[in-house]
Amino acid sequence: MSADLHVRAHQFIAKERVEGLAQAEREWLGAHLQECARCAEFARQTEQALRSLRTAAIPFPSGLASRTQFRVRLRAQELREREPHRRALWLACAVSWACGIFSAPYVWRLFEWFGQLTGMPKLVWELGFGLWWTIPVLFAAVVLLMENARYSDEAGWMR
Ligand SMILES: [Zn+2]
């Protein structure tokens, strides 16, 4: 068997991995590998080398892909959870404001009564009444700040 045939066989073995072989080339190579133990051994080694390269390379990209998917899922879940949570917060604020408006005359009288009872200056209990109104706003502000802090923590972790 001429050396050219083995060179050609090696070229086909490499070509098969890279761009694939034409039908005639594959048939020729198959026939040659049947007859030639050395080229068959070369083909086997090439196959083995590529397989070990592949199995060594796969865990990293697939792990990376699943980590990315995990983060995307986590983020989507977080957004889904945040949305109703925020609506509930605004609803609570609205209810609180409405209750504040309806109860204002009573609260005013309560503060007035408390002010008279303790001999507190009018300005102080009026200020107390004013602060009473800011409670829902403060509550909402605190919750939003906490949520934003948590979000930026997570954003830092995502990067
Ligand atoms: Zn050969």
Short mmCIF file of N, CA and C and ligand atoms in Angstrom, two decimals:
data_model
loop_
_atom_site.label_atom_id
_atom_site.label_comp_id
_atom_site.label_asym_id
_atom_site.label_seq_id
_atom_site.Cartn_x
_atom_site.Cartn_y
_atom_site.Cartn_z
N MET A 1 0.85 -1.20 0.00
CA MET A 1 0.00 0.00 0.00
C MET A 1 0.88 1.24 0.00
N SER A 2 0.59 2.18 -0.87
CA SER A 2 1.45 3.37 -0.97
C SER A 2 1.22 4.30 0.21
N ALA A 3 2.29 5.01 0.59
CA ALA A 3 2.23 5.93 1.73
C ALA A 3 1.20 7.02 1.50
N ASP A 4 0.99 7.40 0.25
CA ASP A 4 0.01 8.45 -0.08
C ASP A 4 -1.39 8.09 0.43
N LEU A 5 -1.70 6.78 0.37
CA LEU A 5 -3.03 6.34 0.80
C LEU A 5 -3.24 6.60 2.29
N HIS A 6 -2.17 6.37 3.08
CA HIS A 6 -2.27 6.58 4.52
C HIS A 6 -2.38 8.08 4.84
N VAL A 7 -1.59 8.88 4.07
CA VAL A 7 -1.67 10.34 4.24
C VAL A 7 -3.09 10.80 3.94
N ARG A 8 -3.62 10.26 2.86
CA ARG A 8 -4.99 10.63 2.45
C ARG A 8 -5.99 10.21 3.53
N ALA A 9 -5.75 9.00 4.08
CA ALA A 9 -6.64 8.51 5.13
C ALA A 9 -6.61 9.43 6.35
N HIS A 10 -5.40 9.85 6.74
CA HIS A 10 -5.25 10.77 7.88
C HIS A 10 -5.96 12.09 7.61
N GLN A 11 -5.82 12.56 6.36
CA GLN A 11 -6.48 13.82 6.00
C GLN A 11 -8.00 13.67 6.10
N PHE A 12 -8.49 12.52 5.64
CA PHE A 12 -9.94 12.29 5.69
C PHE A 12 -10.43 12.18 7.14
N ILE A 13 -9.61 11.53 7.98
CA ILE A 13 -9.99 11.38 9.39
C ILE A 13 -10.14 12.77 10.04
N ALA A 14 -9.16 13.66 9.72
CA ALA A 14 -9.22 15.02 10.25
C ALA A 14 -10.40 15.78 9.65
N LYS A 15 -10.55 15.62 8.33
CA LYS A 15 -11.61 16.35 7.62
C LYS A 15 -12.99 15.92 8.11
N GLU A 16 -13.11 14.63 8.44
CA GLU A 16 -14.38 14.10 8.93
C GLU A 16 -14.82 14.84 10.20
N ARG A 17 -13.83 15.18 11.05
CA ARG A 17 -14.13 15.87 12.31
C ARG A 17 -14.48 17.33 12.10
N VAL A 18 -13.86 17.91 11.08
CA VAL A 18 -13.99 19.36 10.90
C VAL A 18 -15.19 19.71 10.02
N GLU A 19 -15.16 19.21 8.79
CA GLU A 19 -16.20 19.64 7.86
C GLU A 19 -17.06 18.48 7.35
N GLY A 20 -16.72 17.26 7.75
CA GLY A 20 -17.48 16.11 7.27
C GLY A 20 -16.93 15.63 5.93
N LEU A 21 -17.32 14.43 5.59
CA LEU A 21 -16.81 13.84 4.34
C LEU A 21 -17.95 13.66 3.36
N ALA A 22 -17.56 13.72 2.08
CA ALA A 22 -18.52 13.37 1.04
C ALA A 22 -18.76 11.85 1.11
N GLN A 23 -19.86 11.42 0.53
CA GLN A 23 -20.22 10.00 0.58
C GLN A 23 -19.08 9.11 0.07
N ALA A 24 -18.50 9.49 -1.07
CA ALA A 24 -17.42 8.69 -1.68
C ALA A 24 -16.19 8.65 -0.78
N GLU A 25 -15.87 9.81 -0.19
CA GLU A 25 -14.71 9.90 0.71
C GLU A 25 -14.92 9.02 1.94
N ARG A 26 -16.14 9.05 2.49
CA ARG A 26 -16.42 8.25 3.69
C ARG A 26 -16.31 6.76 3.37
N GLU A 27 -16.82 6.40 2.21
CA GLU A 27 -16.75 4.99 1.80
C GLU A 27 -15.31 4.55 1.61
N TRP A 28 -14.53 5.44 0.98
CA TRP A 28 -13.11 5.12 0.74
C TRP A 28 -12.39 4.95 2.07
N LEU A 29 -12.64 5.89 3.01
CA LEU A 29 -11.99 5.85 4.32
C LEU A 29 -12.40 4.60 5.09
N GLY A 30 -13.70 4.28 5.03
CA GLY A 30 -14.19 3.08 5.72
C GLY A 30 -13.48 1.83 5.21
N ALA A 31 -13.35 1.76 3.89
CA ALA A 31 -12.68 0.60 3.28
C ALA A 31 -11.22 0.55 3.69
N HIS A 32 -10.56 1.73 3.72
CA HIS A 32 -9.15 1.78 4.07
C HIS A 32 -8.94 1.37 5.53
N LEU A 33 -9.82 1.84 6.42
CA LEU A 33 -9.68 1.53 7.85
C LEU A 33 -9.90 0.04 8.12
N GLN A 34 -10.71 -0.61 7.25
CA GLN A 34 -10.92 -2.06 7.35
C GLN A 34 -9.61 -2.80 7.10
N GLU A 35 -8.83 -2.27 6.12
CA GLU A 35 -7.61 -2.97 5.69
C GLU A 35 -6.39 -2.55 6.48
N CYS A 36 -6.36 -1.30 6.96
CA CYS A 36 -5.13 -0.73 7.51
C CYS A 36 -5.26 -0.52 9.02
N ALA A 37 -4.55 -1.32 9.78
CA ALA A 37 -4.63 -1.26 11.24
C ALA A 37 -4.08 0.05 11.77
N ARG A 38 -3.00 0.53 11.13
CA ARG A 38 -2.37 1.77 11.62
C ARG A 38 -3.29 2.97 11.49
N CYS A 39 -3.96 3.09 10.35
CA CYS A 39 -4.89 4.21 10.16
C CYS A 39 -6.13 4.04 11.04
N ALA A 40 -6.56 2.79 11.23
CA ALA A 40 -7.70 2.53 12.10
C ALA A 40 -7.37 2.97 13.53
N GLU A 41 -6.10 2.66 13.93
CA GLU A 41 -5.64 3.06 15.26
C GLU A 41 -5.59 4.58 15.37
N PHE A 42 -5.12 5.24 14.30
CA PHE A 42 -5.07 6.71 14.29
C PHE A 42 -6.48 7.30 14.42
N ALA A 43 -7.42 6.70 13.68
CA ALA A 43 -8.80 7.18 13.73
C ALA A 43 -9.37 7.01 15.14
N ARG A 44 -9.05 5.87 15.77
CA ARG A 44 -9.54 5.59 17.12
C ARG A 44 -8.96 6.60 18.12
N GLN A 45 -7.65 6.87 17.97
CA GLN A 45 -7.00 7.82 18.88
C GLN A 45 -7.56 9.24 18.71
N THR A 46 -7.80 9.59 17.44
CA THR A 46 -8.38 10.92 17.17
C THR A 46 -9.75 11.03 17.84
N GLU A 47 -10.54 9.98 17.65
CA GLU A 47 -11.88 9.95 18.23
C GLU A 47 -11.81 10.08 19.74
N GLN A 48 -10.87 9.31 20.34
CA GLN A 48 -10.72 9.30 21.80
C GLN A 48 -10.26 10.67 22.32
N ALA A 49 -9.29 11.27 21.60
CA ALA A 49 -8.78 12.58 22.01
C ALA A 49 -9.88 13.62 21.97
N LEU A 50 -10.66 13.57 20.88
CA LEU A 50 -11.75 14.55 20.74
C LEU A 50 -12.81 14.34 21.82
N ARG A 51 -13.06 13.05 22.14
CA ARG A 51 -14.09 12.75 23.14
C ARG A 51 -13.66 13.27 24.51
N SER A 52 -12.37 13.03 24.85
CA SER A 52 -11.91 13.48 26.17
C SER A 52 -11.87 15.00 26.23
N LEU A 53 -11.55 15.63 25.12
CA LEU A 53 -11.56 17.09 25.03
C LEU A 53 -12.99 17.60 25.27
N ARG A 54 -13.93 16.91 24.63
CA ARG A 54 -15.33 17.32 24.73
C ARG A 54 -15.85 17.13 26.15
N THR A 55 -15.57 15.96 26.74
CA THR A 55 -16.10 15.71 28.09
C THR A 55 -15.43 16.63 29.10
N ALA A 56 -14.16 17.03 28.81
CA ALA A 56 -13.50 17.96 29.72
C ALA A 56 -14.06 19.35 29.57
N ALA A 57 -14.47 19.68 28.34
CA ALA A 57 -14.93 21.05 28.07
C ALA A 57 -16.39 21.25 28.44
N ILE A 58 -17.19 20.19 28.35
CA ILE A 58 -18.64 20.35 28.52
C ILE A 58 -19.09 20.82 29.91
N PRO A 59 -18.53 20.26 30.99
CA PRO A 59 -19.06 20.67 32.30
C PRO A 59 -19.01 22.17 32.53
N PHE A 60 -17.99 22.85 32.01
CA PHE A 60 -17.91 24.28 32.26
C PHE A 60 -19.03 25.06 31.56
N PRO A 61 -19.15 24.95 30.20
CA PRO A 61 -20.22 25.75 29.58
C PRO A 61 -21.62 25.35 30.05
N SER A 62 -21.84 24.02 30.26
CA SER A 62 -23.20 23.64 30.65
C SER A 62 -23.48 24.10 32.07
N GLY A 63 -22.45 24.06 32.94
CA GLY A 63 -22.61 24.58 34.29
C GLY A 63 -22.88 26.07 34.26
N LEU A 64 -22.15 26.75 33.39
CA LEU A 64 -22.33 28.19 33.24
C LEU A 64 -23.74 28.50 32.76
N ALA A 65 -24.19 27.71 31.79
CA ALA A 65 -25.53 27.92 31.23
C ALA A 65 -26.58 27.73 32.31
N SER A 66 -26.42 26.66 33.13
CA SER A 66 -27.45 26.42 34.14
C SER A 66 -27.38 27.47 35.23
N ARG A 67 -26.17 27.98 35.52
CA ARG A 67 -26.08 29.06 36.51
C ARG A 67 -26.77 30.31 35.99
N THR A 68 -26.57 30.58 34.69
CA THR A 68 -27.20 31.75 34.10
C THR A 68 -28.72 31.60 34.11
N GLN A 69 -29.18 30.39 33.75
CA GLN A 69 -30.62 30.14 33.77
C GLN A 69 -31.16 30.30 35.18
N PHE A 70 -30.39 29.82 36.14
CA PHE A 70 -30.81 29.92 37.53
C PHE A 70 -30.99 31.38 37.93
N ARG A 71 -30.01 32.20 37.53
CA ARG A 71 -30.09 33.62 37.88
C ARG A 71 -31.27 34.29 37.21
N VAL A 72 -31.48 33.93 35.94
CA VAL A 72 -32.58 34.54 35.19
C VAL A 72 -33.91 34.13 35.82
N ARG A 73 -34.00 32.84 36.17
CA ARG A 73 -35.23 32.36 36.83
C ARG A 73 -35.45 33.08 38.15
N LEU A 74 -34.37 33.21 38.90
CA LEU A 74 -34.44 33.85 40.22
C LEU A 74 -34.92 35.28 40.08
N ARG A 75 -34.37 35.97 39.07
CA ARG A 75 -34.71 37.37 38.83
C ARG A 75 -36.18 37.49 38.42
N ALA A 76 -36.61 36.58 37.54
CA ALA A 76 -38.01 36.61 37.07
C ALA A 76 -38.95 36.36 38.25
N GLN A 77 -38.55 35.39 39.08
CA GLN A 77 -39.35 35.05 40.25
C GLN A 77 -39.41 36.24 41.20
N GLU A 78 -38.27 36.89 41.37
CA GLU A 78 -38.19 38.04 42.26
C GLU A 78 -39.12 39.15 41.77
N LEU A 79 -39.11 39.38 40.45
CA LEU A 79 -39.96 40.43 39.89
C LEU A 79 -41.43 40.07 40.06
N ARG A 80 -41.74 38.78 39.86
CA ARG A 80 -43.13 38.34 40.04
C ARG A 80 -43.57 38.55 41.48
N GLU A 81 -42.66 38.24 42.41
CA GLU A 81 -43.00 38.37 43.82
C GLU A 81 -43.09 39.81 44.25
N ARG A 82 -42.22 40.65 43.66
CA ARG A 82 -42.16 42.04 44.06
C ARG A 82 -43.41 42.79 43.64
N GLU A 83 -43.94 42.43 42.46
CA GLU A 83 -45.04 43.20 41.89
C GLU A 83 -46.28 43.19 42.80
N PRO A 84 -46.82 42.03 43.14
CA PRO A 84 -48.01 42.04 44.01
C PRO A 84 -47.69 42.63 45.38
N HIS A 85 -46.44 42.40 45.82
CA HIS A 85 -46.02 42.91 47.12
C HIS A 85 -46.13 44.42 47.13
N ARG A 86 -45.66 45.04 46.05
CA ARG A 86 -45.68 46.50 45.96
C ARG A 86 -47.12 47.02 45.85
N ARG A 87 -47.95 46.29 45.10
CA ARG A 87 -49.35 46.69 45.00
C ARG A 87 -50.00 46.66 46.37
N ALA A 88 -49.68 45.61 47.14
CA ALA A 88 -50.25 45.46 48.48
C ALA A 88 -49.79 46.62 49.36
N LEU A 89 -48.55 47.04 49.13
CA LEU A 89 -48.00 48.15 49.92
C LEU A 89 -48.78 49.43 49.64
N TRP A 90 -48.99 49.71 48.33
CA TRP A 90 -49.72 50.93 47.97
C TRP A 90 -51.15 50.85 48.47
N LEU A 91 -51.75 49.67 48.41
CA LEU A 91 -53.11 49.49 48.88
C LEU A 91 -53.17 49.78 50.38
N ALA A 92 -52.18 49.26 51.11
CA ALA A 92 -52.12 49.48 52.55
C ALA A 92 -51.99 50.97 52.85
N CYS A 93 -51.17 51.66 52.05
CA CYS A 93 -51.00 53.11 52.23
C CYS A 93 -52.31 53.83 51.97
N ALA A 94 -52.99 53.43 50.88
CA ALA A 94 -54.25 54.09 50.52
C ALA A 94 -55.28 53.89 51.62
N VAL A 95 -55.37 52.65 52.10
CA VAL A 95 -56.33 52.35 53.17
C VAL A 95 -55.99 53.16 54.41
N SER A 96 -54.71 53.22 54.68
CA SER A 96 -54.24 53.95 55.85
C SER A 96 -54.58 55.44 55.74
N TRP A 97 -54.38 55.99 54.53
CA TRP A 97 -54.72 57.40 54.30
C TRP A 97 -56.21 57.62 54.47
N ALA A 98 -57.01 56.71 53.88
CA ALA A 98 -58.47 56.84 53.96
C ALA A 98 -58.91 56.79 55.41
N CYS A 99 -58.36 55.83 56.16
CA CYS A 99 -58.69 55.72 57.58
C CYS A 99 -58.27 57.00 58.30
N GLY A 100 -57.13 57.53 57.89
CA GLY A 100 -56.62 58.77 58.50
C GLY A 100 -57.59 59.91 58.29
N ILE A 101 -58.13 60.01 57.06
CA ILE A 101 -59.06 61.10 56.74
C ILE A 101 -60.34 60.95 57.56
N PHE A 102 -60.87 59.71 57.60
CA PHE A 102 -62.14 59.50 58.31
C PHE A 102 -61.98 59.67 59.82
N SER A 103 -60.79 59.25 60.30
CA SER A 103 -60.61 59.29 61.75
C SER A 103 -60.03 60.63 62.22
N ALA A 104 -59.70 61.52 61.25
CA ALA A 104 -59.03 62.78 61.60
C ALA A 104 -59.75 63.56 62.70
N PRO A 105 -61.08 63.76 62.58
CA PRO A 105 -61.75 64.54 63.65
C PRO A 105 -61.61 63.88 65.03
N TYR A 106 -61.67 62.54 65.04
CA TYR A 106 -61.56 61.82 66.32
C TYR A 106 -60.15 61.90 66.85
N VAL A 107 -59.20 61.73 65.92
CA VAL A 107 -57.79 61.79 66.33
C VAL A 107 -57.47 63.19 66.85
N TRP A 108 -57.99 64.18 66.11
CA TRP A 108 -57.79 65.57 66.54
C TRP A 108 -58.31 65.75 67.96
N ARG A 109 -59.52 65.25 68.23
CA ARG A 109 -60.13 65.38 69.56
C ARG A 109 -59.31 64.61 70.60
N LEU A 110 -58.80 63.44 70.17
CA LEU A 110 -57.98 62.62 71.07
C LEU A 110 -56.71 63.37 71.47
N PHE A 111 -56.06 63.97 70.47
CA PHE A 111 -54.83 64.72 70.75
C PHE A 111 -55.14 65.95 71.63
N GLU A 112 -56.29 66.60 71.31
CA GLU A 112 -56.71 67.78 72.06
C GLU A 112 -56.93 67.40 73.53
N TRP A 113 -57.65 66.27 73.71
CA TRP A 113 -57.97 65.78 75.06
C TRP A 113 -56.68 65.43 75.80
N PHE A 114 -55.77 64.75 75.08
CA PHE A 114 -54.50 64.34 75.68
C PHE A 114 -53.67 65.58 76.05
N GLY A 115 -53.69 66.58 75.15
CA GLY A 115 -52.96 67.82 75.39
C GLY A 115 -53.49 68.54 76.63
N GLN A 116 -54.82 68.59 76.77
CA GLN A 116 -55.42 69.25 77.92
C GLN A 116 -55.13 68.47 79.20
N LEU A 117 -55.20 67.13 79.08
CA LEU A 117 -54.97 66.26 80.23
C LEU A 117 -53.56 66.45 80.79
N THR A 118 -52.58 66.57 79.89
CA THR A 118 -51.18 66.65 80.35
C THR A 118 -50.71 68.09 80.46
N GLY A 119 -51.58 69.04 80.08
CA GLY A 119 -51.18 70.44 80.14
C GLY A 119 -50.12 70.79 79.11
N MET A 120 -50.12 70.04 78.03
CA MET A 120 -49.14 70.22 76.96
C MET A 120 -49.48 71.48 76.16
N PRO A 121 -48.46 72.26 75.71
CA PRO A 121 -48.78 73.41 74.85
C PRO A 121 -49.52 72.97 73.59
N LYS A 122 -50.44 73.84 73.11
CA LYS A 122 -51.28 73.50 71.95
C LYS A 122 -50.41 73.11 70.75
N LEU A 123 -49.31 73.85 70.57
CA LEU A 123 -48.43 73.61 69.41
C LEU A 123 -47.91 72.17 69.41
N VAL A 124 -47.59 71.65 70.61
CA VAL A 124 -47.00 70.31 70.70
C VAL A 124 -48.00 69.24 70.27
N TRP A 125 -49.23 69.31 70.81
CA TRP A 125 -50.17 68.26 70.41
C TRP A 125 -50.65 68.43 68.98
N GLU A 126 -50.62 69.70 68.48
CA GLU A 126 -50.94 69.91 67.06
C GLU A 126 -49.85 69.27 66.17
N LEU A 127 -48.63 69.41 66.66
CA LEU A 127 -47.49 68.80 65.95
C LEU A 127 -47.63 67.27 65.97
N GLY A 128 -48.05 66.75 67.13
CA GLY A 128 -48.29 65.32 67.28
C GLY A 128 -49.33 64.83 66.29
N PHE A 129 -50.40 65.64 66.14
CA PHE A 129 -51.46 65.31 65.18
C PHE A 129 -50.89 65.28 63.75
N GLY A 130 -50.04 66.27 63.46
CA GLY A 130 -49.40 66.34 62.13
C GLY A 130 -48.53 65.11 61.88
N LEU A 131 -47.78 64.71 62.90
CA LEU A 131 -46.88 63.55 62.78
C LEU A 131 -47.69 62.27 62.56
N TRP A 132 -48.83 62.20 63.23
CA TRP A 132 -49.73 61.05 63.07
C TRP A 132 -50.03 60.80 61.60
N TRP A 133 -50.14 61.92 60.85
CA TRP A 133 -50.44 61.81 59.42
C TRP A 133 -49.27 61.30 58.61
N THR A 134 -48.08 61.51 59.11
CA THR A 134 -46.91 61.11 58.32
C THR A 134 -46.56 59.64 58.52
N ILE A 135 -47.22 59.00 59.49
CA ILE A 135 -46.87 57.59 59.78
C ILE A 135 -46.98 56.70 58.54
N PRO A 136 -48.09 56.74 57.78
CA PRO A 136 -48.15 55.87 56.58
C PRO A 136 -47.03 56.17 55.60
N VAL A 137 -46.71 57.46 55.43
CA VAL A 137 -45.65 57.84 54.49
C VAL A 137 -44.32 57.29 54.97
N LEU A 138 -44.05 57.45 56.26
CA LEU A 138 -42.80 56.94 56.83
C LEU A 138 -42.71 55.43 56.66
N PHE A 139 -43.82 54.77 56.96
CA PHE A 139 -43.87 53.31 56.84
C PHE A 139 -43.54 52.89 55.40
N ALA A 140 -44.21 53.55 54.43
CA ALA A 140 -43.98 53.22 53.02
C ALA A 140 -42.54 53.50 52.63
N ALA A 141 -42.00 54.63 53.11
CA ALA A 141 -40.63 55.01 52.76
C ALA A 141 -39.64 53.97 53.30
N VAL A 142 -39.86 53.54 54.54
CA VAL A 142 -38.96 52.55 55.15
C VAL A 142 -38.99 51.24 54.36
N VAL A 143 -40.21 50.78 54.02
CA VAL A 143 -40.34 49.52 53.28
C VAL A 143 -39.66 49.63 51.92
N LEU A 144 -39.88 50.75 51.24
CA LEU A 144 -39.28 50.93 49.91
C LEU A 144 -37.76 50.98 50.00
N LEU A 145 -37.26 51.68 51.01
CA LEU A 145 -35.80 51.77 51.18
C LEU A 145 -35.20 50.40 51.44
N MET A 146 -35.88 49.63 52.31
CA MET A 146 -35.39 48.28 52.62
C MET A 146 -35.38 47.42 51.37
N GLU A 147 -36.44 47.56 50.59
CA GLU A 147 -36.54 46.76 49.36
C GLU A 147 -35.46 47.15 48.36
N ASN A 148 -35.21 48.45 48.25
CA ASN A 148 -34.18 48.91 47.32
C ASN A 148 -32.81 48.44 47.76
N ALA A 149 -32.57 48.45 49.07
CA ALA A 149 -31.29 47.99 49.59
C ALA A 149 -31.11 46.52 49.25
N ARG A 150 -32.18 45.74 49.46
CA ARG A 150 -32.13 44.32 49.18
C ARG A 150 -31.88 44.11 47.69
N TYR A 151 -32.54 44.94 46.85
CA TYR A 151 -32.41 44.80 45.41
C TYR A 151 -30.98 45.10 44.97
N SER A 152 -30.38 46.16 45.53
CA SER A 152 -29.02 46.48 45.07
C SER A 152 -28.02 45.44 45.57
N ASP A 153 -28.29 44.82 46.70
CA ASP A 153 -27.46 43.70 47.16
C ASP A 153 -27.49 42.59 46.12
N GLU A 154 -28.69 42.27 45.70
CA GLU A 154 -28.85 41.18 44.74
C GLU A 154 -28.24 41.56 43.39
N ALA A 155 -28.40 42.84 43.01
CA ALA A 155 -27.83 43.29 41.75
C ALA A 155 -26.32 43.15 41.79
N GLY A 156 -25.73 43.44 42.95
CA GLY A 156 -24.28 43.29 43.12
C GLY A 156 -23.87 41.84 42.98
N TRP A 157 -24.69 40.98 43.54
CA TRP A 157 -24.38 39.55 43.49
C TRP A 157 -24.52 39.01 42.08
N MET A 158 -25.47 39.58 41.32
CA MET A 158 -25.72 39.11 39.95
C MET A 158 -24.52 39.39 39.05
N ARG A 159 -23.82 40.49 39.32
CA ARG A 159 -22.74 40.90 38.41
C ARG A 159 -21.53 40.02 38.46
ZN ZN B 1 -3.57 3.47 6.33
#
